Coordinates of C-alpha atoms and ligand atoms in Angstrom, one line a residue:
X1173 CA 59.6 25.3 201.6
X1174 CA 57.7 27.0 198.8
X1175 CA 59.4 29.9 197.0
X1176 CA 58.8 31.8 193.8
X1177 CA 61.9 31.7 191.6
X1178 CA 63.0 32.8 188.2
X1179 CA 65.4 30.5 186.3
X1180 CA 65.4 32.9 183.3
X1181 CA 64.2 36.4 182.7
X1182 CA 61.0 37.2 180.9
X1183 CA 57.3 37.6 181.4
X1184 CA 55.2 36.7 184.5
X1185 CA 55.1 33.1 183.4
X1186 CA 58.7 32.9 184.4
X1187 CA 57.8 33.0 188.1
X1188 CA 58.0 29.4 189.1
X1189 CA 56.7 27.8 192.2
X1190 CA 59.6 25.8 193.5
X1191 CA 60.4 23.7 196.6
X1192 CA 63.7 24.9 198.1
X1193 CA 65.6 24.2 201.3
X1194 CA 64.9 26.6 204.2
X1195 CA 67.8 29.0 204.2
X1196 CA 70.2 29.2 207.2
X1197 CA 71.1 32.8 208.4
X1198 CA 74.7 33.8 208.0
X1199 CA 76.6 36.1 210.3
X1200 CA 74.6 39.3 210.9
X1201 CA 71.5 37.9 209.3
X1202 CA 68.2 36.7 210.6
X1203 CA 65.5 34.4 209.2
X1204 CA 61.8 35.2 209.3
X1205 CA 58.7 33.2 208.6
X1206 CA 57.0 35.4 206.0
X1207 CA 53.4 36.4 207.0
X1208 CA 53.1 38.9 204.1
X1209 CA 55.5 39.7 201.2
X1210 CA 55.2 43.0 199.4
X1211 CA 55.0 43.1 195.6
X1212 CA 56.9 46.0 194.2
X1213 CA 57.6 47.3 190.7
X1214 CA 61.3 46.5 191.4
X1215 CA 60.3 42.8 191.4
X1216 CA 59.2 43.1 187.8
X1217 CA 62.5 44.8 186.7
X1218 CA 64.4 41.8 188.2
X1219 CA 62.0 39.4 186.5
X1220 CA 62.3 41.0 183.0
X1221 CA 66.1 41.4 183.4
X1222 CA 66.0 45.3 183.2
X1223 CA 67.9 45.0 186.5
X1224 CA 70.4 42.1 186.0
X1225 CA 70.7 39.5 188.8
X1226 CA 72.3 36.1 189.4
X1227 CA 69.9 33.2 188.5
X1228 CA 68.0 31.3 189.8
X1229 CA 66.6 34.0 192.0
X1230 CA 63.9 34.0 194.6
X1231 CA 62.0 37.3 193.8
X1232 CA 61.0 39.8 196.5
X1233 CA 62.8 42.2 198.7
X1234 CA 60.0 43.2 201.1
X1235 CA 58.6 40.9 203.8
X1236 CA 57.1 41.0 207.3
X1237 CA 56.8 38.1 209.7
X1238 CA 58.3 36.4 212.8
X1239 CA 62.0 35.7 213.4
X1240 CA 62.7 32.0 213.4
X1241 CA 66.5 32.0 213.6
X1242 CA 69.4 34.5 214.1
X1243 CA 72.9 34.2 212.7
X1244 CA 76.2 34.8 214.5
X1245 CA 76.6 38.3 216.0
X1246 CA 73.0 39.3 215.9
X1247 CA 72.2 40.8 219.3
X1248 CA 69.2 43.2 218.5
X1249 CA 66.7 40.5 217.5
X1250 CA 65.4 37.2 219.1
X1251 CA 63.4 34.3 217.8
X1252 CA 59.7 35.3 218.1
X1253 CA 60.2 39.0 217.3
X1254 CA 57.8 40.5 214.7
X1255 CA 59.9 42.3 212.1
X1256 CA 59.8 43.7 208.6
X1257 CA 62.4 44.3 206.0
X1258 CA 62.8 46.0 202.6
X1259 CA 66.1 44.0 202.0
X1260 CA 64.9 40.4 202.1
X1261 CA 66.9 38.0 200.0
X1262 CA 63.8 36.4 198.4
X1263 CA 60.6 37.6 200.1
X1264 CA 58.3 35.5 197.8
X1265 CA 58.8 32.5 200.0
X1266 CA 57.6 30.8 203.2
X1267 CA 60.8 31.9 205.0
X1268 CA 63.5 34.5 204.0
X1269 CA 66.7 36.0 205.2
X1270 CA 67.4 39.7 206.0
X1271 CA 70.4 41.5 207.2
X1272 CA 69.7 42.5 210.9
X1273 CA 71.0 46.0 210.1
X1274 CA 68.3 46.4 207.5
X1275 CA 65.4 44.9 209.6
X1276 CA 63.0 46.8 211.8
X1277 CA 60.7 45.7 214.7
X1278 CA 57.0 46.0 213.9
X1279 CA 55.1 47.8 216.6
X1280 CA 52.0 46.1 218.1
X1281 CA 49.9 48.8 216.5
X1282 CA 50.6 47.4 213.0
X1283 CA 49.8 44.0 211.6
X1284 CA 52.3 42.1 209.5
X1285 CA 50.2 42.8 206.4
X1286 CA 50.3 46.6 207.1
X1287 CA 54.0 46.5 207.8
X1288 CA 54.7 44.7 204.5
X1289 CA 52.4 47.2 202.7
X1290 CA 54.1 50.2 204.3
X1291 CA 57.8 49.5 204.5
X1292 CA 59.4 49.7 201.1
X1293 CA 57.1 52.1 199.5
X1294 CA 56.7 54.2 202.7
X1295 CA 60.5 54.5 203.1
X1296 CA 60.6 55.6 199.5
X1297 CA 58.0 58.2 200.0
X1298 CA 59.8 59.3 203.1
X1299 CA 63.2 59.8 201.6
X1300 CA 61.8 61.5 198.5
X1301 CA 59.8 64.0 200.4
X1302 CA 62.0 64.5 203.4
X1303 CA 65.6 64.1 202.0
X1304 CA 65.9 64.1 198.2
X1305 CA 63.8 67.3 198.0
X1306 CA 62.9 68.2 201.6
X1307 CA 59.5 69.7 201.0
X1308 CA 58.4 72.6 203.1
X1309 CA 55.1 74.4 203.5
X1310 CA 54.0 76.1 200.3
X1311 CA 56.2 74.0 198.0
X1312 CA 54.5 72.5 195.0
X1313 CA 55.1 68.9 193.9
X1314 CA 54.0 66.8 190.9
X1315 CA 53.5 63.2 191.8
X1316 CA 53.1 60.7 188.9
X1317 CA 51.0 57.5 189.2
X1318 CA 49.4 59.0 192.3
X1319 CA 47.1 56.1 193.0
X1320 CA 49.9 53.5 193.0
X1321 CA 51.7 52.1 195.9
X1322 CA 54.4 54.7 196.2
X1323 CA 52.1 57.4 194.8
X1324 CA 49.4 57.3 197.5
X1325 CA 52.0 57.4 200.3
X1326 CA 54.1 60.1 198.6
X1327 CA 51.1 62.4 198.3
X1328 CA 50.3 61.9 202.0
X1329 CA 53.9 62.5 203.2
X1330 CA 54.1 65.6 201.0
X1331 CA 50.9 66.9 202.6
X1332 CA 52.2 66.1 206.1
X1333 CA 55.2 68.4 205.2
X1334 CA 52.8 71.1 204.1
X1335 CA 53.4 70.9 200.3
X1336 CA 50.7 71.3 197.7
X1337 CA 50.4 68.3 195.3
X1338 CA 49.2 67.8 191.8
X1339 CA 49.0 64.1 190.9
X1340 CA 48.7 62.2 187.7
X1341 CA 46.7 59.0 187.3
X1342 CA 46.0 56.7 184.4
X1343 CA 42.2 56.4 184.6
X1344 CA 39.1 58.1 185.9
X1345 CA 38.7 55.4 188.5
X1346 CA 41.9 56.4 190.2
X1347 CA 41.1 60.1 190.5
X1348 CA 39.2 60.0 193.8
X1349 CA 42.0 57.9 195.5
X1350 CA 44.7 60.5 194.7
X1351 CA 42.4 63.2 195.9
X1352 CA 41.6 61.4 199.2
X1353 CA 45.3 61.0 199.8
X1354 CA 45.6 64.8 199.6
X1355 CA 46.3 65.8 196.0
X1356 CA 44.7 69.3 195.4
X1357 CA 44.6 68.7 191.6
X1358 CA 44.6 65.4 189.7
X1359 CA 45.3 65.1 186.0
X1360 CA 44.4 62.0 184.0
X1361 CA 47.7 61.9 182.0
X1362 CA 46.5 59.3 179.5
X1363 CA 44.1 61.9 178.0
X1364 CA 45.2 65.3 179.4
X1365 CA 48.4 67.2 179.0
X1366 CA 49.9 67.0 182.5
X1367 CA 52.6 69.7 181.9
X1368 CA 49.9 72.2 181.1
X1369 CA 48.0 71.1 184.2
X1370 CA 51.1 71.5 186.3
X1371 CA 51.6 75.1 184.9
X1372 CA 48.0 76.0 185.6
X1373 CA 48.3 74.6 189.1
X1374 CA 51.2 77.0 189.8
X1375 CA 49.9 80.0 188.0
X1376 CA 52.2 79.4 185.1
X1377 CA 55.4 79.1 187.1
X1378 CA 55.9 75.4 187.2
X1379 CA 56.3 73.0 190.1
X1380 CA 59.2 73.1 192.6
X1381 CA 59.8 69.3 192.3
X1382 CA 58.5 66.5 190.1
X1383 CA 58.6 62.9 191.4
X1384 CA 58.6 60.7 188.2
X1385 CA 58.8 56.9 188.4
X1386 CA 56.9 56.4 185.2
X1387 CA 60.1 57.0 183.2
X1388 CA 60.2 57.0 179.4
X1389 CA 56.6 58.1 178.7
X1390 CA 56.6 61.1 181.0
X1391 CA 60.2 62.3 180.7
X1392 CA 59.6 65.2 178.3
X1393 CA 56.4 66.4 180.0
X1394 CA 58.0 66.3 183.4
X1395 CA 60.8 68.6 182.2
X1396 CA 58.1 71.0 181.0
X1397 CA 56.3 70.9 184.3
X1398 CA 59.2 72.3 186.4
X1399 CA 59.9 75.9 187.4
X1400 CA 63.4 77.3 186.7
X1401 CA 65.9 75.7 189.0
X1402 CA 63.2 73.1 190.0
X1403 CA 64.2 69.5 190.7
X1404 CA 63.4 66.4 188.5
X1405 CA 63.5 63.3 190.7
X1406 CA 63.6 60.3 188.4
X1407 CA 63.1 57.3 190.6
X1408 CA 61.7 54.5 188.4
X1409 CA 60.8 53.1 185.0
X1410 CA 57.2 51.8 185.0
X1411 CA 56.9 52.6 181.3
X1412 CA 60.5 51.8 180.5
X1413 CA 63.8 53.5 181.2
X1414 CA 64.4 57.2 180.5
X1415 CA 66.5 57.4 177.2
X1416 CA 69.9 59.0 177.3
X1417 CA 69.8 62.8 177.1
X1418 CA 72.2 65.7 177.0
X1419 CA 72.7 67.8 180.2
X1420 CA 72.1 70.8 177.9
X1421 CA 68.4 70.0 178.1
X1422 CA 68.5 70.8 181.8
X1423 CA 70.0 74.2 181.0
X1424 CA 67.4 75.0 178.2
X1425 CA 64.5 74.0 180.4
X1426 CA 65.5 76.4 183.2
X1427 CA 68.8 75.3 184.9
X1428 CA 67.0 72.3 186.3
X1429 CA 68.4 69.8 188.8
X1430 CA 68.1 66.1 187.9
X1431 CA 68.6 63.2 190.3
X1432 CA 68.1 59.5 190.0
X1433 CA 67.9 58.2 193.6
X1434 CA 67.4 54.7 195.0
X1435 CA 66.2 53.6 198.4
X1436 CA 69.3 51.7 199.4
X1437 CA 71.4 54.9 199.6
X1438 CA 68.7 56.5 201.8
X1439 CA 68.7 53.7 204.4
X1440 CA 72.4 53.4 204.5
X1441 CA 72.8 53.0 208.3
X1442 CA 70.5 51.3 210.9
X1443 CA 70.0 54.7 212.5
X1444 CA 68.8 56.3 209.2
X1445 CA 66.5 53.3 208.6
X1446 CA 65.1 53.5 212.1
X1447 CA 64.5 57.2 212.0
X1448 CA 62.4 56.9 208.8
X1449 CA 60.4 53.9 210.0
X1450 CA 59.8 55.5 213.4
X1451 CA 58.1 58.4 211.5
X1452 CA 56.1 56.0 209.3
X1453 CA 54.8 53.9 212.1
X1454 CA 54.0 56.9 214.2
X1455 CA 52.0 58.5 211.4
X1456 CA 50.3 55.2 210.8
X1457 CA 49.3 54.9 214.5
X1458 CA 48.2 58.5 214.6
X1459 CA 46.0 58.0 211.5
X1460 CA 47.8 60.8 209.6
X1461 CA 49.1 58.2 207.1
X1462 CA 46.9 55.6 205.6
X1463 CA 48.1 52.5 203.8
X1464 CA 45.8 51.1 201.1
X1465 CA 46.2 47.3 200.5
X1466 CA 44.8 47.1 197.0
X1467 CA 44.8 43.3 196.7
X1468 CA 46.2 40.2 198.3
X1469 CA 47.2 37.0 196.4
X1470 CA 48.3 33.6 197.6
X1471 CA 52.1 33.2 197.3
X1472 CA 51.6 30.7 194.5
X1473 CA 49.7 33.4 192.4
X1474 CA 52.7 35.7 192.2
X1475 CA 52.4 35.7 188.4
X1476 CA 48.9 36.9 188.6
X1477 CA 50.0 39.7 190.9
X1478 CA 52.7 40.8 188.4
X1479 CA 50.2 40.8 185.6
X1480 CA 47.9 43.0 187.6
X1481 CA 50.7 45.4 188.6
X1482 CA 52.0 45.8 185.0
X1483 CA 48.5 46.0 183.6
X1484 CA 47.9 49.4 185.5
X1485 CA 44.7 48.1 187.0
X1486 CA 45.9 48.1 190.6
X1487 CA 45.8 50.8 193.3
X1488 CA 47.9 50.9 196.5
X1489 CA 49.8 47.9 197.6
X1490 CA 49.8 44.3 196.4
X1491 CA 50.7 41.5 198.9
X1492 CA 51.5 37.9 198.6
X1493 CA 50.4 35.7 201.5
X1494 CA 52.3 32.4 202.0
Ligands
NDP1029 P1 52.7 51.3 191.4 O1 51.7 50.7 192.3 O2 52.9 52.8 191.4 O3 52.4 50.8 189.9 C1 53.0 51.4 188.8 C2 52.1 52.4 188.2 O4 52.8 53.1 187.2 C3 50.8 51.9 187.5 O5 49.8 51.6 188.4 C4 50.5 53.0 186.6 O6 49.6 53.9 187.2 C5 51.8 53.7 186.3 N1 52.3 53.5 184.9 C6 52.4 54.5 184.0 N2 52.8 54.0 182.8 C7 52.8 52.7 183.0 C8 53.1 51.6 182.0 N3 53.4 51.9 180.8 N4 53.1 50.4 182.5 C9 52.8 50.1 183.8 N5 52.5 51.1 184.7 C10 52.5 52.3 184.3 O7 54.1 50.6 191.7 P2 55.1 50.8 192.9 O8 54.5 51.7 193.9 O9 55.7 49.5 193.3 O10 56.3 51.6 192.2 C11 56.1 52.9 191.6 C12 57.4 53.3 190.9 O11 58.3 53.7 191.9 C13 58.1 52.2 190.1 O12 58.6 52.8 188.9 C14 59.2 51.8 191.0 O13 60.3 51.2 190.3 C15 59.6 53.1 191.7 N6 60.3 52.8 192.9 C16 61.5 53.4 193.1 C17 62.2 53.3 194.2 C18 63.5 53.9 194.4 O14 64.0 54.0 195.5 N7 64.1 54.5 193.3 C19 61.7 52.5 195.4 C20 60.3 52.0 195.2 C21 59.7 52.2 194.0 P3 48.6 54.8 186.3 O15 47.8 53.8 185.6 O16 47.9 55.6 187.3 O17 49.5 55.6 185.4

């Protein structure tokens, strides 16, 4: 079968189209025929080596499709079920494996493309807004990269919870998307000072929470955007990792809280995963949550998808279609 693998870390050109054997599911695993694979920023970190992995590696942790085989001990799924996972072992492939405990059924109301577009980034938006800092009506939130995959979903989930959102985007073209998702204010942080905009948005007080997955480039400004005892949620490194800093900084900036969460710890049991995905698919069916598929690429054009994502020209979700 076709699969996109890296044999060494580096740029998008390291994504190789390989012919590999169809994997056999081990105990507790299932295999699915991939109908759509999600492209996530995480995939670029594995490709560059920012997050180390064992090579060669089939890239991709998000996929939706149809179950083609189940391993020993799997009782919840059968061949033919339509499923999605954010824990695929190599989603950029014709078929992939996923632990049954980390796999969800896709309701008839959602296509496989929508499911692959929603799952990983939707779960991320859900845990950030509902668990890491459980937003409540009237709270104010700063969401960076508000027209991106996670950004558009996070703004919407924050609005569903009654919070007010100021978003940042990298270009004029992205402003209307962040607004349509529900951001009350949008700052183009490539040419405006977003910390000043966040202060203005909150009458000088600072936001209650800042969701920052841009990393290195926004770290200082995000600290300056928060109210005393506000929470800095650092959940990604699109511009590079946040450099080491002294905890004293948090004291000086107003006894801030700082957390560096990752999805795997917020879908730690099948019940937790199911409760989040139940919310997401219910919001999707009700029309309160909209998923934007920004672009689709053939599986063999994975390198092009990575270039687009890292080039900041994309909005919403990118999918690979085997
Ligand atoms: P996006 O679609 O949001 O793409 C990344 C965006 O980051 C770009 O479109 C761009 O938007 C912005 N950006 C700012 N500076 C740069 C830069 N120097 N280079 C490239 N992009 C930049 O990607 P995802 O939705 O897949 O992921 C968003 C972030 O969330 C990533 O950092 C990812 O690692 C993180 N994440 C974390 C998870 C977790 O559990 N911790 C889970 C899922 C995602 P703009 O031009 O508008 O600035």
